[in-house]
Short mmCIF file of C-alpha atoms and ligand atoms in Angstrom, two decimals:
data_model
loop_
_atom_site.label_atom_id
_atom_site.label_comp_id
_atom_site.label_asym_id
_atom_site.label_seq_id
_atom_site.Cartn_x
_atom_site.Cartn_y
_atom_site.Cartn_z
CA UNK A 1 -13.75 4.15 17.32
CA UNK A 2 -13.28 0.25 17.87
CA UNK A 3 -11.14 -0.20 14.78
CA UNK A 4 -8.98 2.65 15.90
CA UNK A 5 -8.39 1.22 19.28
CA UNK A 6 -7.56 -2.20 17.83
CA UNK A 7 -5.13 -0.76 15.37
CA UNK A 8 -3.39 1.49 18.13
CA UNK A 9 -3.23 -1.63 20.36
CA UNK A 10 -1.61 -3.44 17.64
CA UNK A 11 0.84 -0.82 16.86
CA UNK A 12 1.79 -0.75 20.73
CA UNK A 13 2.09 -4.60 20.79
CA UNK A 14 4.55 -4.50 18.10
CA UNK A 15 6.96 -1.97 19.64
CA UNK A 16 6.63 -3.60 23.07
CA UNK A 17 7.76 -7.06 21.70
CA UNK A 18 11.37 -8.03 22.94
CA UNK A 19 13.78 -8.85 21.65
CA UNK A 20 13.05 -7.86 17.81
CA UNK A 21 16.22 -8.01 15.79
CA UNK A 22 17.59 -4.64 14.65
CA UNK A 23 14.31 -3.09 15.97
CA UNK A 24 13.35 -0.65 18.89
CA UNK A 25 11.83 -2.49 21.80
CA UNK A 26 11.61 -1.56 25.68
CA UNK A 27 15.08 -2.90 26.14
CA UNK A 28 17.10 -1.65 23.36
CA UNK A 29 16.86 0.55 20.22
CA UNK A 30 18.17 -2.17 17.80
CA UNK A 31 20.18 -0.50 14.96
CA UNK A 32 18.72 2.75 15.67
CA UNK A 33 20.35 5.77 17.37
CA UNK A 34 17.72 8.41 16.75
CA UNK A 35 14.64 6.72 18.25
CA UNK A 36 13.38 4.79 21.23
CA UNK A 37 10.23 3.28 22.88
CA UNK A 38 9.05 6.49 23.71
CA UNK A 39 9.42 7.85 20.03
CA UNK A 40 7.10 4.87 18.96
CA UNK A 41 4.61 5.57 21.68
CA UNK A 42 4.25 9.50 20.70
CA UNK A 43 3.99 8.35 17.09
CA UNK A 44 1.47 5.83 17.54
CA UNK A 45 -0.81 7.93 19.71
CA UNK A 46 -0.46 10.99 17.23
CA UNK A 47 -1.73 8.40 14.33
CA UNK A 48 -5.06 7.77 16.39
CA UNK A 49 -7.00 10.54 14.55
CA UNK A 50 -5.84 9.20 11.06
CA UNK A 51 -6.73 5.61 11.94
CA UNK A 52 -10.11 6.81 12.90
CA UNK A 53 -10.54 8.72 9.54
CA UNK A 54 -9.17 5.66 7.56
CA UNK A 55 -11.88 3.56 9.05
CA UNK A 56 -14.56 6.02 8.75
CA UNK A 57 -13.70 6.55 5.06
CA UNK A 58 -14.24 2.86 4.54
CA UNK A 59 -17.59 2.85 6.66
CA UNK A 60 -18.98 5.59 4.47
CA UNK A 61 -17.75 5.08 1.02
CA UNK A 62 -20.51 4.43 -1.21
CA UNK A 63 -21.22 0.72 -1.66
CA UNK A 64 -21.38 0.67 -5.46
CA UNK A 65 -18.52 3.21 -6.26
CA UNK A 66 -15.22 1.93 -7.53
CA UNK A 67 -12.70 1.07 -4.97
CA UNK A 68 -9.62 2.85 -6.31
CA UNK A 69 -11.60 6.03 -5.24
CA UNK A 70 -11.34 4.83 -1.54
CA UNK A 71 -7.84 4.56 -1.97
CA UNK A 72 -7.20 8.11 -3.49
CA UNK A 73 -9.46 9.28 -0.26
CA UNK A 74 -7.23 7.48 2.32
CA UNK A 75 -3.97 8.33 0.58
CA UNK A 76 -4.90 12.11 1.35
CA UNK A 77 -5.61 11.42 5.13
CA UNK A 78 -2.20 9.45 5.11
CA UNK A 79 -0.41 12.52 3.86
CA UNK A 80 -1.79 14.52 6.84
CA UNK A 81 -1.02 11.44 8.88
CA UNK A 82 2.72 11.66 7.83
CA UNK A 83 2.82 15.19 8.90
CA UNK A 84 1.30 14.57 12.41
CA UNK A 85 3.88 11.48 12.75
CA UNK A 86 6.83 13.74 11.84
CA UNK A 87 5.72 16.47 14.44
CA UNK A 88 5.37 13.81 17.17
CA UNK A 89 8.77 12.29 16.60
CA UNK A 90 10.89 15.33 15.87
CA UNK A 91 11.14 14.51 12.03
CA UNK A 92 11.99 10.77 12.56
CA UNK A 93 10.40 8.14 10.47
CA UNK A 94 8.66 5.68 12.94
CA UNK A 95 5.55 4.58 10.97
CA UNK A 96 5.64 5.83 7.36
CA UNK A 97 5.07 2.20 6.31
CA UNK A 98 2.62 1.46 8.84
CA UNK A 99 0.49 4.64 7.84
CA UNK A 100 0.22 3.23 4.39
CA UNK A 101 -0.65 -0.32 5.45
CA UNK A 102 -3.15 0.58 8.09
CA UNK A 103 -4.69 3.24 5.75
CA UNK A 104 -5.48 0.24 3.58
CA UNK A 105 -6.48 -2.12 6.49
CA UNK A 106 -8.44 0.30 8.44
CA UNK A 107 -10.63 1.50 5.31
CA UNK A 108 -11.07 -2.07 3.99
CA UNK A 109 -12.26 -3.19 7.29
CA UNK A 110 -14.77 -0.58 7.52
CA UNK A 111 -15.83 -1.15 4.01
CA UNK A 112 -16.22 -4.79 4.44
CA UNK A 113 -18.15 -4.13 7.69
CA UNK A 114 -20.60 -1.74 5.79
CA UNK A 115 -21.11 -4.03 2.81
CA UNK A 116 -21.45 -7.25 4.78
CA UNK A 117 -23.67 -5.39 7.29
CA UNK A 118 -22.22 -7.26 10.31
CA UNK A 119 -20.90 -5.91 13.66
CA UNK A 120 -17.21 -5.95 14.58
CA UNK A 121 -18.03 -8.63 17.27
CA UNK A 122 -19.26 -11.08 14.55
CA UNK A 123 -16.17 -10.91 12.42
CA UNK A 124 -14.77 -13.94 11.05
CA UNK A 125 -11.88 -15.19 8.73
CA UNK A 126 -14.02 -14.82 5.60
CA UNK A 127 -14.38 -11.15 6.49
CA UNK A 128 -10.65 -11.05 6.82
CA UNK A 129 -10.23 -12.63 3.27
CA UNK A 130 -12.73 -9.92 1.84
CA UNK A 131 -10.33 -7.37 3.53
CA UNK A 132 -7.52 -8.63 1.33
CA UNK A 133 -9.58 -8.64 -1.85
CA UNK A 134 -10.90 -5.24 -1.08
CA UNK A 135 -7.20 -3.99 -0.69
CA UNK A 136 -6.14 -5.62 -4.02
CA UNK A 137 -8.92 -3.65 -5.76
CA UNK A 138 -8.42 -0.64 -4.02
CA UNK A 139 -4.51 -0.58 -5.16
CA UNK A 140 -5.18 -1.73 -8.84
CA UNK A 141 -3.55 1.58 -10.01
CA UNK A 142 -0.85 1.73 -7.45
CA UNK A 143 1.75 0.61 -10.17
CA UNK A 144 1.37 4.14 -11.75
CA UNK A 145 3.52 5.14 -8.72
CA UNK A 146 6.57 3.78 -10.56
CA UNK A 147 5.82 5.55 -13.83
CA UNK A 148 8.66 8.19 -15.03
CA UNK A 149 10.93 7.41 -11.75
CA UNK A 150 14.00 7.88 -13.99
CA UNK A 151 13.28 11.57 -14.36
CA UNK A 152 12.32 12.35 -10.74
CA UNK A 153 14.88 14.33 -8.68
CA UNK A 154 14.47 12.86 -5.20
CA UNK A 155 13.55 9.19 -4.90
CA UNK A 156 12.16 7.31 -1.80
CA UNK A 157 14.01 4.08 -0.70
CA UNK A 158 11.16 2.33 -2.28
CA UNK A 159 11.48 4.00 -5.74
CA UNK A 160 15.22 3.27 -5.61
CA UNK A 161 14.86 -0.27 -4.77
CA UNK A 162 12.39 -0.55 -7.79
CA UNK A 163 14.64 0.96 -10.25
CA UNK A 164 17.81 -1.12 -9.09
CA UNK A 165 15.85 -4.47 -8.46
CA UNK A 166 12.41 -4.35 -9.69
CA UNK A 167 11.18 -4.75 -6.19
CA UNK A 168 7.86 -3.22 -5.35
CA UNK A 169 8.18 -3.08 -1.54
CA UNK A 170 4.79 -2.21 0.42
CA UNK A 171 2.99 -1.30 -2.61
CA UNK A 172 3.79 -4.72 -4.17
CA UNK A 173 2.53 -6.61 -0.88
CA UNK A 174 -0.66 -4.13 -1.00
CA UNK A 175 -1.62 -4.66 -4.88
CA UNK A 176 -1.25 -8.49 -4.33
CA UNK A 177 -3.79 -8.27 -1.28
CA UNK A 178 -0.92 -8.63 1.44
CA UNK A 179 0.09 -12.21 0.68
CA UNK A 180 2.47 -11.87 3.90
CA UNK A 181 -0.65 -11.63 5.95
CA UNK A 182 -2.96 -13.75 4.17
CA UNK A 183 -0.59 -16.78 3.52
CA UNK A 184 1.70 -16.43 6.52
CA UNK A 185 0.73 -14.06 9.39
CA UNK A 186 -2.95 -15.00 9.92
CA UNK A 187 -2.52 -18.71 9.20
CA UNK A 188 0.21 -18.84 11.82
CA UNK A 189 -2.14 -16.98 14.50
CA UNK A 190 -4.94 -19.22 13.63
CA UNK A 191 -2.87 -22.49 14.32
CA UNK A 192 -0.92 -21.20 17.49
CA UNK A 193 -3.85 -20.32 19.55
CA UNK A 194 -2.84 -22.46 22.70
CA UNK A 195 0.86 -21.05 22.47
CA UNK A 196 1.55 -18.35 25.33
CA UNK A 197 1.46 -14.85 23.82
CA UNK A 198 4.98 -13.69 24.05
CA UNK A 199 6.41 -16.64 22.55
CA UNK A 200 3.76 -16.71 19.78
CA UNK A 201 4.43 -13.12 18.66
CA UNK A 202 8.36 -13.79 18.52
CA UNK A 203 7.65 -16.88 16.20
CA UNK A 204 5.06 -14.73 14.15
CA UNK A 205 7.89 -12.18 13.68
CA UNK A 206 10.30 -14.89 12.46
CA UNK A 207 7.44 -16.42 10.28
CA UNK A 208 6.97 -12.96 8.52
CA UNK A 209 10.77 -12.33 8.15
CA UNK A 210 11.22 -15.60 6.33
CA UNK A 211 8.39 -14.91 4.05
CA UNK A 212 8.53 -11.01 3.20
CA UNK A 213 10.56 -9.10 0.87
CA UNK A 214 11.42 -6.50 3.70
CA UNK A 215 12.45 -3.52 1.83
CA UNK A 216 14.26 -1.63 4.79
CA UNK A 217 16.57 -4.77 5.11
CA UNK A 218 17.65 -4.48 1.50
CA UNK A 219 18.10 -0.75 1.41
CA UNK A 220 20.54 -0.93 4.40
CA UNK A 221 22.37 -3.90 3.10
CA UNK A 222 21.35 -5.98 -0.06
CA UNK A 223 19.31 -8.66 -1.38
CA UNK A 224 21.94 -11.37 -0.50
CA UNK A 225 21.86 -10.40 2.85
CA UNK A 226 18.01 -10.37 3.09
CA UNK A 227 18.13 -14.02 1.52
CA UNK A 228 20.85 -15.13 3.85
CA UNK A 229 19.02 -13.97 6.96
CA UNK A 230 15.56 -15.63 5.52
CA UNK A 231 17.42 -19.10 5.16
CA UNK A 232 18.83 -18.59 8.73
CA UNK A 233 15.40 -17.96 10.00
CA UNK A 234 13.63 -20.77 8.16
CA UNK A 235 16.17 -23.03 9.65
CA UNK A 236 15.03 -21.73 13.31
CA UNK A 237 11.51 -22.26 12.39
CA UNK A 238 12.12 -25.72 11.07
CA UNK A 239 13.61 -26.53 14.49
CA UNK A 240 10.43 -25.51 16.20
CA UNK A 241 10.93 -21.63 16.56
CA UNK A 242 11.09 -19.95 19.68
CA UNK A 243 8.34 -22.02 21.35
CA UNK A 244 10.86 -25.06 21.04
CA UNK A 245 14.38 -23.34 21.15
CA UNK A 246 13.72 -20.49 23.68
CA UNK A 247 14.49 -16.81 23.29
CA UNK A 248 18.24 -17.04 22.86
CA UNK A 249 18.20 -17.21 19.20
CA UNK A 250 16.39 -14.19 18.90
CA UNK A 251 18.87 -12.32 21.13
CA UNK A 252 21.81 -13.61 19.05
CA UNK A 253 19.72 -12.33 15.93
CA UNK A 254 19.44 -8.91 17.50
CA UNK A 255 23.11 -8.69 18.08
CA UNK A 256 23.93 -9.84 14.39
CA UNK A 257 21.39 -7.37 13.17
CA UNK A 258 23.06 -4.49 15.09
CA UNK A 259 26.29 -5.30 13.93
CA UNK A 260 25.24 -5.30 10.37
CA UNK A 261 23.20 -2.09 10.83
CA UNK A 262 19.99 -3.59 9.41
CA UNK A 263 16.48 -3.21 10.85
CA UNK A 264 13.54 -5.03 9.16
CA UNK A 265 10.88 -2.13 9.76
CA UNK A 266 8.51 -3.74 7.09
CA UNK A 267 8.32 -6.91 9.12
CA UNK A 268 7.63 -4.94 12.23
CA UNK A 269 4.61 -3.53 10.54
CA UNK A 270 3.32 -6.75 9.17
CA UNK A 271 3.47 -8.05 12.71
CA UNK A 272 1.33 -5.12 13.96
CA UNK A 273 -1.02 -5.81 10.90
CA UNK A 274 -1.25 -9.50 11.67
CA UNK A 275 -1.99 -8.88 15.27
CA UNK A 276 -4.68 -6.02 14.07
CA UNK A 277 -6.54 -8.79 12.09
CA UNK A 278 -5.79 -11.19 14.71
CA UNK A 279 -8.00 -8.84 17.29
CA UNK A 280 -10.64 -8.79 14.88
CA UNK A 281 -10.87 -12.59 14.51
CA UNK A 282 -10.40 -12.97 18.33
CA UNK A 283 -7.29 -15.09 17.91
CA UNK A 284 -5.87 -13.31 21.14
C1 LIG B 301 4.27 3.74 -0.24
C2 LIG B 301 4.93 4.69 0.84
C3 LIG B 301 5.08 3.93 2.04
C4 LIG B 301 6.24 5.01 0.10
O1 LIG B 301 7.30 4.40 0.78
P1 LIG B 301 8.72 3.92 -0.26
O2 LIG B 301 8.61 4.49 -1.51
O3 LIG B 301 9.89 4.00 0.56
O4 LIG B 301 8.20 2.43 -0.12
P2 LIG B 301 8.94 1.02 0.39
O5 LIG B 301 10.27 1.22 0.54
O6 LIG B 301 8.45 -0.01 -0.42
O7 LIG B 301 8.57 1.03 1.67
C5 LIG B 301 8.12 1.75 2.74
C6 LIG B 301 7.93 1.35 4.25
O8 LIG B 301 6.97 0.41 4.22
C7 LIG B 301 7.40 -0.82 5.25
N1 LIG B 301 7.79 -1.90 4.45
C8 LIG B 301 8.89 -2.38 3.77
N2 LIG B 301 9.01 -3.61 3.45
C9 LIG B 301 7.80 -4.00 3.39
C10 LIG B 301 6.78 -5.08 3.00
N3 LIG B 301 7.45 -6.00 2.43
N4 LIG B 301 5.54 -5.39 3.49
C11 LIG B 301 5.08 -4.14 4.18
N5 LIG B 301 5.72 -3.34 4.59
C12 LIG B 301 6.95 -3.01 4.28
C13 LIG B 301 8.57 0.00 5.73
O9 LIG B 301 8.12 0.90 6.83
C14 LIG B 301 8.60 0.61 8.19
O10 LIG B 301 9.79 1.00 8.29
C15 LIG B 301 10.09 2.44 8.44
C16 LIG B 301 11.31 2.68 9.45
O11 LIG B 301 12.31 2.15 8.76
P3 LIG B 301 13.83 2.82 9.35
O12 LIG B 301 14.74 1.84 8.85
O13 LIG B 301 13.79 3.08 10.54
O14 LIG B 301 13.73 4.29 8.66
P4 LIG B 301 14.08 4.73 7.15
O15 LIG B 301 13.74 6.05 7.08
O16 LIG B 301 13.18 3.85 6.22
O17 LIG B 301 15.39 4.42 6.92
P5 LIG B 301 17.01 4.80 7.35
O18 LIG B 301 17.13 6.13 6.81
O19 LIG B 301 16.85 4.97 8.91
O20 LIG B 301 17.87 3.84 7.01
C17 LIG B 301 8.87 3.00 9.03
O21 LIG B 301 8.15 3.92 8.09
C18 LIG B 301 7.90 1.69 9.11
O22 LIG B 301 6.58 1.90 9.17
C19 LIG B 301 9.12 0.83 4.71
O23 LIG B 301 9.97 1.92 5.18
C20 LIG B 301 4.07 5.69 1.22
O24 LIG B 301 4.65 6.70 2.07
C21 LIG B 301 3.57 6.56 0.15
O25 LIG B 301 2.45 6.33 -0.63
N6 LIG B 301 4.25 7.82 -0.30
C22 LIG B 301 3.89 8.59 -1.35
C23 LIG B 301 2.98 9.89 -0.39
C24 LIG B 301 1.78 9.27 0.00
O26 LIG B 301 0.76 8.98 -0.56
N7 LIG B 301 1.59 9.10 1.57
C25 LIG B 301 0.38 8.82 2.19
C26 LIG B 301 0.30 7.33 2.26
S1 LIG B 301 -1.10 6.55 2.89
N1 ADE B 302 10.00 -1.34 16.49
C1 ADE B 302 10.44 -0.72 15.36
N2 ADE B 302 11.85 -0.16 15.19
C2 ADE B 302 12.36 0.28 14.24
N3 ADE B 302 11.65 0.40 13.21
C3 ADE B 302 10.34 0.24 13.10
N4 ADE B 302 9.30 0.39 12.11
C4 ADE B 302 8.18 0.04 12.65
N5 ADE B 302 8.54 -0.67 13.85
C5 ADE B 302 9.61 -0.40 14.12
#
């Protein structure tokens, strides 16, 4: 149950953070017209049973069995979770990517707890690193999702981006063991423990946006727009980020993203995932 609570809390931290460029938060709905804060609260709450099942699958998976089998198990749970999400949101996609990432994270956390025989209270960075390795092993065969796409009738945004640009989106992140979290999100949280929480979360958001190929930004605009935004965000970080500049650059980015109709939903999920792992490592 503890894993479920931390994952749910992380999803709430994400949507409660203001101002997030182009995204839903308590003050505005960013570039969205069909959802608001309550849609996300309804969705996150509806996902709790699945979050529990993901972690339970990891805790109880046979220790010597091949890890792709655990991925097959949680993907099935993920499909049921998507149905629960759409039922709770009146058919709006709030957390489809988050379901995928939290399926991997919660089950990998469960599996690492089982294999290392520790309690959640004793979680360390080494355990977080083991989660990333576990996920990479679980998703070894994920590239097969991209087989035979040319003959498929209906393609998801991620599948279209793969055909058009060779971009692997969230599947590529997972198969590489979440480098956005491993190399940026968690190191950022580890080195900013004395920064006030709100500012820290805003700079964490910028750090992730600058270093992730967010497929949501590309599908509503193009690759050149994503790269331009990332340069802009790198420049803010190089000047000391929100901790130094104050919140105004983030308010401006929000206006700009709304005008361009872009919404970095992948970055929002990675923020929630960083916070979740940060809770485990007691970085908050
Ligand atoms: C693998 C699936 C997630 C399939 O999804 P898809 O083929 O579309 O793959 P991607 O485009 O690669 O990504 C899907 C979602 O993942 C999030 N995301 C994007 N980039 C990254 C990244 N670099 N790292 C991590 N995560 C990333 C993102 O999800 C969030 O945004 C969504 C909301 O966006 P929004 O713009 O509001 O709404 P849309 O409907 O997308 O667009 P509009 O029409 O409004 O313009 C929300 O989902 C957030 O969570 C990407 O969207 C997975 O679903 C899958 O495996 N599918 C097969 C069936 C299955 O097995 N399901 C069970 C899975 S456990
Ligand atoms: N806060 C948010 N707003 C819009 N899309 C999202 N996807 C994940 N979190 C989101």
